[in-house]
Amino acid sequence: MQDIKEVSSILSDRITALSESQTIAMAKKARELAAQGHDVINLSFGEPDFQTPQYIKDAAKKAIDDGFTFYTPVPGYPELRQAIADKFKRDNNLDYKPENIVVSTGAKQSIANAVMCLVNPGDEVIIFSPYWVSYEEIVKLAEGVPVQVMGSLENDFKVTPAQLEAAITSNTKLIMYSSPCNPTGSVFTAEELLGLAKVLEKYPKVHVIADEIYEYINFEGEHASMASFDFIKDRVITVNGFSKGYAMTGWRVGYIAAHKDIAAACDKMQSQITSGTCSIAQKAAYAALQGGKDSAIEMRNAYFRRRNLVLELMNDIPGFKTNVPEGAFYIFPDVSYYFGMSYEGKTIQNALDLCMYLLTDALVAVVSGEAFGAPQCVRFSYATSDEKLVEALRRIKESLAKLQ
Ligand SMILES: Cc1ncc(COP(=O)(O)O)c(C=O)c1O
């Protein structure tokens, strides 16, 4: 096959403007080094290290044997949508009907659907920063204008109502955040969400994508949902899924709960793109919900133990400034203390340089905060074994000590 000489003249502006996911790019580099025989410890992954629980796998096998091999309804099997509505009642005290629920191919598609359905070219989308890498790119794909509002480390990286209000303009259409947050592990309390909701009450055009995919990985207190405030519930699209809580990343099942008209729009959107989620994966997701939360709680307990371990080990590394993550499985220290330092003639200018240094010198893969809107930070995932975490932090400490 011939090489295309001028790729940019052939590909659309849309795809040319899109950034490759830095988390995936880092994981790729780490794999390359590992393939060359290096003992790389990968802390760049955004996924549980646990296997999907056995009862869920069994349900998927049964679904194949029972003949669930045909197209499903676009927004998902009715019994799965009902089970998700029941989950919202059980866990979040939220009343939804199946017509409010759309099941998609991962929460990533749920978010993309909602953004495509709500954002017109030029609409501003306020993204609480630090943010999950894909938010900004999805907004750009919809020709929206991402507006980052930065939470400070001193405030646990949380955006305040005053910051939100200051960022809203007549062009604001949407705000997006995750809680528990990837990458900071911060968790909004009900009181904090109420403060934000009260601001939004004054701006009836503004909608919210509340990404709650890490709901079950919460170390302190209750999970709180923006949709629990009746006065803005119809404007909140709650995103959740099975990837994190049930260790089902590869199955690709996410969902939204939203006003029925927004849900119908998302249904229409995916009818033209994927025709809905894999039938087998939907059956597995249904079984996951029927099985309750025991396996999710067990995994949450392991993340909690690892969070404490990593915090303790990081305390021992000079110059790392961090909040105490209350959920998810990431820690996001400010590493700017090391900027300007050198090793063997090479100067660390930014977090990306530091990540490259840690990958080559310590053989530990982490992700630069630039990808998350915080170029002074680095994201460590602690979804790996205690032994690997201890060894990774030991190597990192040793490598950082060489910088002058
Ligand atoms: C905050 C956040 N939202 C959504 C997703 C997407 O999850 P899914 O695997 O369901 O597409 C991720 C995955 O890393 C995430 O971290």
Short mmCIF file of C-alpha atoms and ligand atoms in Angstrom, two decimals:
data_model
loop_
_atom_site.label_atom_id
_atom_site.label_comp_id
_atom_site.label_asym_id
_atom_site.label_seq_id
_atom_site.Cartn_x
_atom_site.Cartn_y
_atom_site.Cartn_z
CA MET A 1 0.00 0.00 0.00
CA GLN A 2 1.24 3.50 -0.81
CA ASP A 3 2.09 5.92 1.99
CA ILE A 4 -0.18 8.95 2.10
CA LYS A 5 2.20 11.90 1.78
CA GLU A 6 -0.01 14.73 3.00
CA VAL A 7 -2.15 13.03 5.61
CA SER A 8 -3.42 16.32 7.01
CA SER A 9 -4.85 17.28 3.63
CA ILE A 10 -6.85 14.07 3.51
CA LEU A 11 -8.10 13.72 7.09
CA SER A 12 -10.84 15.98 8.45
CA ASP A 13 -10.06 19.06 10.53
CA ARG A 14 -12.06 17.35 13.25
CA ILE A 15 -9.69 14.41 13.64
CA THR A 16 -6.55 16.44 13.00
CA ALA A 17 -7.43 18.75 15.90
CA LEU A 18 -8.07 15.82 18.26
CA SER A 19 -5.32 14.89 20.74
CA GLU A 20 -4.37 11.28 21.27
CA SER A 21 -5.23 10.20 24.80
CA GLN A 22 -2.04 10.76 26.83
CA THR A 23 -2.91 7.99 29.24
CA ILE A 24 -3.10 5.55 26.33
CA ALA A 25 0.11 7.01 24.82
CA MET A 26 2.01 6.51 28.10
CA ALA A 27 0.71 2.97 28.48
CA LYS A 28 1.91 2.28 24.91
CA LYS A 29 5.45 3.51 25.71
CA ALA A 30 5.53 1.46 28.89
CA ARG A 31 4.48 -1.64 26.94
CA GLU A 32 7.24 -1.01 24.38
CA LEU A 33 9.86 -0.86 27.15
CA ALA A 34 8.44 -3.98 28.75
CA ALA A 35 8.57 -5.78 25.38
CA GLN A 36 12.29 -4.96 25.28
CA GLY A 37 12.68 -6.90 28.52
CA HIS A 38 12.58 -4.04 31.04
CA ASP A 39 10.77 -4.58 34.33
CA VAL A 40 8.36 -1.67 33.99
CA ILE A 41 5.80 -1.00 36.72
CA ASN A 42 2.82 0.59 35.09
CA LEU A 43 0.95 3.08 37.25
CA SER A 44 -0.53 4.87 34.25
CA PHE A 45 -3.60 2.66 33.82
CA GLY A 46 -7.07 3.95 34.49
CA GLU A 47 -8.52 0.54 35.18
CA PRO A 48 -9.00 -1.90 38.04
CA ASP A 49 -6.40 -4.66 38.24
CA PHE A 50 -9.12 -7.10 39.36
CA GLN A 51 -10.83 -9.67 37.19
CA THR A 52 -14.55 -9.22 36.57
CA PRO A 53 -16.35 -11.21 39.32
CA GLN A 54 -17.10 -14.81 38.31
CA TYR A 55 -20.91 -14.57 38.55
CA ILE A 56 -20.85 -11.82 35.93
CA LYS A 57 -18.65 -13.86 33.59
CA ASP A 58 -21.01 -16.83 34.05
CA ALA A 59 -24.00 -14.69 33.08
CA ALA A 60 -22.23 -13.67 29.86
CA LYS A 61 -21.50 -17.30 28.95
CA LYS A 62 -25.12 -18.19 29.62
CA ALA A 63 -26.29 -15.28 27.45
CA ILE A 64 -24.36 -16.70 24.51
CA ASP A 65 -25.73 -20.21 25.09
CA ASP A 66 -29.26 -18.84 25.46
CA GLY A 67 -29.01 -17.20 22.06
CA PHE A 68 -28.71 -13.51 22.92
CA THR A 69 -26.81 -12.83 19.74
CA PHE A 70 -29.14 -10.38 18.00
CA TYR A 71 -29.37 -6.59 17.93
CA THR A 72 -30.80 -5.26 21.16
CA PRO A 73 -33.09 -2.23 21.50
CA VAL A 74 -30.84 0.81 20.88
CA PRO A 75 -31.02 2.22 24.45
CA GLY A 76 -30.58 -1.23 26.01
CA TYR A 77 -32.66 -4.26 27.02
CA PRO A 78 -35.78 -3.11 28.93
CA GLU A 79 -34.89 -5.25 31.97
CA LEU A 80 -31.40 -3.73 32.14
CA ARG A 81 -32.82 -0.20 31.96
CA GLN A 82 -35.29 -1.12 34.71
CA ALA A 83 -32.46 -2.60 36.82
CA ILE A 84 -30.47 0.62 36.36
CA ALA A 85 -33.51 2.69 37.39
CA ASP A 86 -33.82 0.43 40.47
CA LYS A 87 -30.13 0.98 41.21
CA PHE A 88 -30.64 4.76 41.15
CA LYS A 89 -33.47 4.35 43.67
CA ARG A 90 -31.52 1.94 45.91
CA ASP A 91 -28.16 3.73 45.92
CA ASN A 92 -28.99 7.37 45.22
CA ASN A 93 -32.66 7.75 46.18
CA LEU A 94 -33.33 9.05 42.65
CA ASP A 95 -36.57 8.29 40.83
CA TYR A 96 -36.11 7.36 37.19
CA LYS A 97 -38.07 5.24 34.75
CA PRO A 98 -36.53 3.10 32.01
CA GLU A 99 -37.38 5.90 29.53
CA ASN A 100 -34.82 8.08 31.37
CA ILE A 101 -32.02 5.52 30.97
CA VAL A 102 -29.78 4.96 27.93
CA VAL A 103 -27.19 2.20 27.99
CA SER A 104 -24.11 2.86 25.85
CA THR A 105 -20.79 1.35 24.87
CA GLY A 106 -18.96 2.54 27.96
CA ALA A 107 -19.50 5.73 29.94
CA LYS A 108 -17.22 7.37 27.43
CA GLN A 109 -19.89 6.95 24.77
CA SER A 110 -22.56 8.05 27.25
CA ILE A 111 -20.66 11.31 27.72
CA ALA A 112 -20.00 11.73 23.99
CA ASN A 113 -23.70 11.16 23.21
CA ALA A 114 -24.80 13.74 25.77
CA VAL A 115 -22.28 16.35 24.61
CA MET A 116 -23.19 15.81 20.94
CA CYS A 117 -26.88 16.13 21.81
CA LEU A 118 -26.55 19.32 23.87
CA VAL A 119 -23.68 21.37 22.47
CA ASN A 120 -23.91 23.57 19.38
CA PRO A 121 -20.81 25.01 17.70
CA GLY A 122 -19.54 27.88 19.85
CA ASP A 123 -21.35 26.84 23.03
CA GLU A 124 -19.14 27.04 26.10
CA VAL A 125 -18.69 23.99 28.29
CA ILE A 126 -17.27 24.56 31.75
CA ILE A 127 -15.00 21.69 32.71
CA PHE A 128 -13.96 21.43 36.34
CA SER A 129 -10.21 21.07 36.31
CA PRO A 130 -8.23 18.88 36.89
CA TYR A 131 -10.48 16.79 34.66
CA TRP A 132 -10.63 13.42 32.96
CA VAL A 133 -8.66 13.59 29.70
CA SER A 134 -11.52 12.90 27.33
CA TYR A 135 -13.88 15.70 28.41
CA GLU A 136 -12.07 18.44 26.58
CA GLU A 137 -11.57 16.44 23.39
CA ILE A 138 -15.21 15.34 23.27
CA VAL A 139 -16.31 18.96 23.63
CA LYS A 140 -13.97 19.95 20.80
CA LEU A 141 -15.41 17.19 18.61
CA ALA A 142 -18.83 18.77 19.15
CA GLU A 143 -17.29 22.14 18.17
CA GLY A 144 -17.96 23.47 21.65
CA VAL A 145 -15.56 25.71 23.51
CA PRO A 146 -14.03 24.08 26.60
CA VAL A 147 -13.65 26.49 29.53
CA GLN A 148 -11.47 25.12 32.28
CA VAL A 149 -12.15 26.20 35.84
CA MET A 150 -9.34 25.11 38.14
CA GLY A 151 -9.90 23.84 41.66
CA SER A 152 -6.98 24.58 43.94
CA LEU A 153 -4.94 21.93 45.72
CA GLU A 154 -5.63 23.80 48.97
CA ASN A 155 -9.36 23.26 48.35
CA ASP A 156 -8.90 19.57 47.58
CA PHE A 157 -8.95 20.50 43.86
CA LYS A 158 -12.66 21.33 44.14
CA VAL A 159 -14.25 24.18 42.21
CA THR A 160 -16.23 26.54 44.45
CA PRO A 161 -19.66 28.08 43.73
CA ALA A 162 -18.00 31.51 43.36
CA GLN A 163 -15.56 30.15 40.76
CA LEU A 164 -18.42 28.50 38.88
CA GLU A 165 -20.51 31.65 38.85
CA ALA A 166 -17.57 33.75 37.63
CA ALA A 167 -17.07 31.39 34.67
CA ILE A 168 -20.69 31.34 33.46
CA THR A 169 -21.45 33.53 30.42
CA SER A 170 -24.45 33.86 28.13
CA ASN A 171 -22.81 31.19 25.95
CA THR A 172 -22.47 28.56 28.69
CA LYS A 173 -24.43 25.42 27.85
CA LEU A 174 -22.98 22.74 30.04
CA ILE A 175 -20.77 22.00 32.99
CA MET A 176 -18.90 18.71 33.41
CA TYR A 177 -17.14 17.12 36.33
CA SER A 178 -16.44 13.73 37.86
CA SER A 179 -16.98 12.89 41.53
CA PRO A 180 -15.17 10.85 42.78
CA CYS A 181 -12.73 12.59 40.48
CA ASN A 182 -10.29 11.20 37.98
CA PRO A 183 -7.47 12.33 38.43
CA THR A 184 -7.60 13.90 41.92
CA GLY A 185 -9.72 11.43 43.90
CA SER A 186 -11.73 14.35 45.29
CA VAL A 187 -15.34 13.70 46.22
CA PHE A 188 -17.97 16.43 46.37
CA THR A 189 -20.14 16.33 49.49
CA ALA A 190 -23.90 16.88 49.21
CA GLU A 191 -23.43 20.30 50.76
CA GLU A 192 -20.80 21.30 48.21
CA LEU A 193 -22.98 20.10 45.34
CA LEU A 194 -25.90 22.06 46.74
CA GLY A 195 -23.74 25.21 46.69
CA LEU A 196 -22.98 24.62 42.99
CA ALA A 197 -26.60 23.72 42.21
CA LYS A 198 -27.81 26.97 43.76
CA VAL A 199 -25.60 28.88 41.33
CA LEU A 200 -27.00 26.86 38.42
CA GLU A 201 -30.57 27.54 39.57
CA LYS A 202 -30.03 31.11 38.36
CA TYR A 203 -28.99 29.98 34.86
CA PRO A 204 -31.79 27.82 33.44
CA LYS A 205 -30.00 27.21 30.12
CA VAL A 206 -27.02 25.50 31.76
CA HIS A 207 -27.01 21.70 31.96
CA VAL A 208 -24.74 19.39 33.95
CA ILE A 209 -22.94 16.18 33.11
CA ALA A 210 -22.29 14.60 36.50
CA ASP A 211 -19.88 11.73 35.93
CA GLU A 212 -20.31 9.31 38.82
CA ILE A 213 -18.47 6.33 37.36
CA TYR A 214 -16.29 5.97 40.48
CA GLU A 215 -19.33 6.03 42.79
CA TYR A 216 -18.52 2.67 44.40
CA ILE A 217 -14.89 3.60 45.05
CA ASN A 218 -15.55 6.09 47.83
CA PHE A 219 -13.54 5.97 51.05
CA GLU A 220 -15.32 8.54 53.17
CA GLY A 221 -18.97 9.27 53.63
CA GLU A 222 -21.92 8.92 51.31
CA HIS A 223 -21.93 9.35 47.58
CA ALA A 224 -23.82 12.51 46.64
CA SER A 225 -25.54 13.20 43.30
CA MET A 226 -26.24 16.57 41.69
CA ALA A 227 -29.53 15.12 40.41
CA SER A 228 -30.78 14.80 43.99
CA PHE A 229 -31.72 18.51 43.98
CA ASP A 230 -35.19 18.61 42.47
CA PHE A 231 -34.87 22.21 41.29
CA ILE A 232 -32.21 21.24 38.74
CA LYS A 233 -32.76 17.49 38.32
CA ASP A 234 -34.17 17.84 34.78
CA ARG A 235 -30.96 19.56 33.69
CA VAL A 236 -28.61 16.94 35.11
CA ILE A 237 -27.33 14.03 33.06
CA THR A 238 -25.93 11.51 35.50
CA VAL A 239 -23.29 9.25 33.94
CA ASN A 240 -22.31 5.94 35.45
CA GLY A 241 -21.18 2.51 34.30
CA PHE A 242 -19.74 -0.87 35.11
CA SER A 243 -16.06 -0.37 34.21
CA LYS A 244 -14.73 0.78 37.57
CA GLY A 245 -17.08 -0.47 40.30
CA TYR A 246 -17.47 -3.97 38.84
CA ALA A 247 -14.04 -4.21 37.15
CA MET A 248 -15.64 -4.48 33.70
CA THR A 249 -13.57 -2.10 31.57
CA GLY A 250 -13.35 -4.42 28.58
CA TRP A 251 -17.07 -5.13 28.46
CA ARG A 252 -17.89 -1.53 27.51
CA VAL A 253 -21.11 -0.78 29.33
CA GLY A 254 -22.02 2.68 30.61
CA TYR A 255 -25.28 4.56 31.01
CA ILE A 256 -26.97 7.85 31.65
CA ALA A 257 -30.03 8.90 33.59
CA ALA A 258 -31.55 12.09 32.23
CA HIS A 259 -34.75 13.93 31.40
CA LYS A 260 -36.68 11.73 28.94
CA ASP A 261 -36.20 14.16 26.04
CA ILE A 262 -32.42 14.19 26.52
CA ALA A 263 -32.43 10.40 26.89
CA ALA A 264 -34.44 10.12 23.64
CA ALA A 265 -31.90 12.35 21.88
CA CYS A 266 -29.02 10.16 23.08
CA ASP A 267 -30.94 7.09 21.91
CA LYS A 268 -31.32 8.71 18.45
CA MET A 269 -27.62 9.64 18.40
CA GLN A 270 -26.39 6.14 19.10
CA SER A 271 -28.96 4.60 16.75
CA GLN A 272 -26.87 6.12 13.96
CA ILE A 273 -23.46 5.29 15.44
CA THR A 274 -23.42 1.93 17.26
CA SER A 275 -27.04 0.66 17.22
CA GLY A 276 -26.55 0.01 20.94
CA THR A 277 -24.32 -1.97 23.23
CA CYS A 278 -23.21 -5.59 22.83
CA SER A 279 -26.03 -7.98 23.82
CA ILE A 280 -23.73 -10.27 25.85
CA ALA A 281 -22.20 -7.35 27.76
CA GLN A 282 -25.69 -6.06 28.59
CA LYS A 283 -26.66 -9.42 30.03
CA ALA A 284 -23.46 -9.40 32.08
CA ALA A 285 -24.24 -5.88 33.32
CA TYR A 286 -27.74 -6.96 34.32
CA ALA A 287 -26.27 -9.84 36.33
CA ALA A 288 -23.77 -7.44 37.94
CA LEU A 289 -26.62 -5.31 39.27
CA GLN A 290 -28.68 -8.30 40.38
CA GLY A 291 -25.67 -9.52 42.36
CA GLY A 292 -25.64 -6.38 44.49
CA LYS A 293 -22.58 -4.53 45.72
CA ASP A 294 -20.56 -7.15 47.66
CA SER A 295 -17.82 -7.61 45.07
CA ALA A 296 -17.63 -3.85 44.50
CA ILE A 297 -17.23 -3.28 48.26
CA GLU A 298 -14.44 -5.86 48.44
CA MET A 299 -12.52 -4.10 45.66
CA ARG A 300 -13.17 -0.71 47.24
CA ASN A 301 -11.63 -1.99 50.46
CA ALA A 302 -8.49 -3.05 48.59
CA TYR A 303 -8.21 0.41 46.96
CA PHE A 304 -8.66 2.03 50.36
CA ARG A 305 -5.77 0.00 51.80
CA ARG A 306 -3.59 0.86 48.80
CA ARG A 307 -4.52 4.54 49.01
CA ASN A 308 -3.28 4.61 52.59
CA LEU A 309 -0.12 2.76 51.63
CA VAL A 310 0.67 5.15 48.77
CA LEU A 311 -0.04 8.22 50.90
CA GLU A 312 2.34 6.93 53.55
CA LEU A 313 5.08 6.17 51.01
CA MET A 314 4.62 9.52 49.25
CA ASN A 315 4.95 11.34 52.53
CA ASP A 316 8.50 10.15 52.46
CA ILE A 317 9.28 11.69 49.05
CA PRO A 318 10.53 15.27 49.29
CA GLY A 319 8.66 17.86 47.24
CA PHE A 320 5.45 15.94 46.49
CA LYS A 321 2.41 17.99 47.53
CA THR A 322 -0.87 16.13 47.47
CA ASN A 323 -4.45 16.16 48.69
CA VAL A 324 -5.88 13.11 50.40
CA PRO A 325 -7.91 11.33 47.70
CA GLU A 326 -11.30 10.27 49.05
CA GLY A 327 -12.28 8.09 46.13
CA ALA A 328 -11.35 6.51 42.76
CA PHE A 329 -7.85 4.97 42.55
CA TYR A 330 -5.57 7.86 41.70
CA ILE A 331 -3.28 10.22 43.51
CA PHE A 332 -2.28 13.49 41.86
CA PRO A 333 0.68 15.18 43.54
CA ASP A 334 2.02 18.58 42.56
CA VAL A 335 5.59 17.83 41.50
CA SER A 336 6.69 21.35 40.49
CA TYR A 337 9.39 21.21 43.20
CA TYR A 338 11.47 19.21 40.69
CA PHE A 339 11.09 21.61 37.75
CA GLY A 340 14.45 23.14 36.83
CA MET A 341 16.42 20.28 38.39
CA SER A 342 18.78 18.21 36.24
CA TYR A 343 20.36 14.82 35.93
CA GLU A 344 23.28 14.04 33.58
CA GLY A 345 22.85 17.38 31.79
CA LYS A 346 19.13 16.99 31.16
CA THR A 347 16.81 19.48 32.84
CA ILE A 348 13.30 18.62 33.96
CA GLN A 349 11.22 21.48 32.53
CA ASN A 350 7.75 20.18 33.26
CA ALA A 351 5.66 17.24 34.40
CA LEU A 352 5.97 15.50 31.04
CA ASP A 353 9.79 15.58 31.34
CA LEU A 354 9.49 14.22 34.87
CA CYS A 355 7.25 11.37 33.66
CA MET A 356 9.74 10.51 30.91
CA TYR A 357 12.56 10.59 33.45
CA LEU A 358 10.66 8.30 35.81
CA LEU A 359 9.85 5.93 32.97
CA THR A 360 13.44 5.66 31.75
CA ASP A 361 15.30 5.90 35.07
CA ALA A 362 12.88 4.27 37.55
CA LEU A 363 11.01 2.16 34.98
CA VAL A 364 7.73 3.40 36.43
CA ALA A 365 5.02 4.71 34.12
CA VAL A 366 2.83 7.56 35.35
CA VAL A 367 0.90 10.24 33.44
CA SER A 368 1.71 13.93 33.21
CA GLY A 369 -0.89 16.31 34.62
CA GLU A 370 -0.94 18.28 31.35
CA ALA A 371 -3.42 15.73 30.02
CA PHE A 372 -5.74 16.58 32.93
CA GLY A 373 -5.40 20.36 32.79
CA ALA A 374 -2.85 20.56 35.63
CA PRO A 375 0.66 20.77 34.17
CA GLN A 376 2.33 20.92 37.59
CA CYS A 377 0.99 17.51 38.63
CA VAL A 378 1.48 13.83 37.85
CA ARG A 379 -1.19 11.13 38.05
CA PHE A 380 -0.38 7.83 39.75
CA SER A 381 -2.90 5.02 39.54
CA TYR A 382 -2.77 2.72 42.55
CA ALA A 383 -4.95 0.03 40.97
CA THR A 384 -2.15 -2.50 41.30
CA SER A 385 -0.73 -4.86 43.92
CA ASP A 386 0.72 -3.63 47.22
CA GLU A 387 4.09 -5.20 46.31
CA LYS A 388 4.27 -3.29 43.03
CA LEU A 389 3.27 -0.06 44.72
CA VAL A 390 5.98 -0.43 47.35
CA GLU A 391 8.61 -1.21 44.72
CA ALA A 392 7.46 1.61 42.39
CA LEU A 393 7.59 4.23 45.13
CA ARG A 394 11.00 2.97 46.25
CA ARG A 395 12.36 3.35 42.71
CA ILE A 396 10.76 6.77 42.26
CA LYS A 397 12.25 8.05 45.49
CA GLU A 398 15.67 6.79 44.44
CA SER A 399 15.46 8.37 40.98
CA LEU A 400 14.19 11.70 42.29
CA ALA A 401 17.05 11.83 44.79
CA LYS A 402 19.47 11.92 41.82
CA LEU A 403 18.00 15.20 40.54
CA GLN A 404 19.89 18.35 41.47
C1 LIG B 1 -13.99 9.99 34.96
C2 LIG B 1 -14.22 8.92 33.94
N1 LIG B 1 -15.36 8.94 33.25
C3 LIG B 1 -15.62 8.02 32.31
C4 LIG B 1 -14.71 7.02 32.02
C5 LIG B 1 -15.05 6.05 30.92
O1 LIG B 1 -15.41 4.80 31.38
P1 LIG B 1 -15.91 3.65 30.41
O2 LIG B 1 -14.91 2.57 30.52
O3 LIG B 1 -17.24 3.22 30.96
O4 LIG B 1 -16.02 4.20 29.03
C6 LIG B 1 -13.51 6.97 32.69
C7 LIG B 1 -12.49 5.94 32.35
O5 LIG B 1 -11.33 6.06 32.65
C8 LIG B 1 -13.24 7.95 33.68
O6 LIG B 1 -12.10 7.94 34.38
#
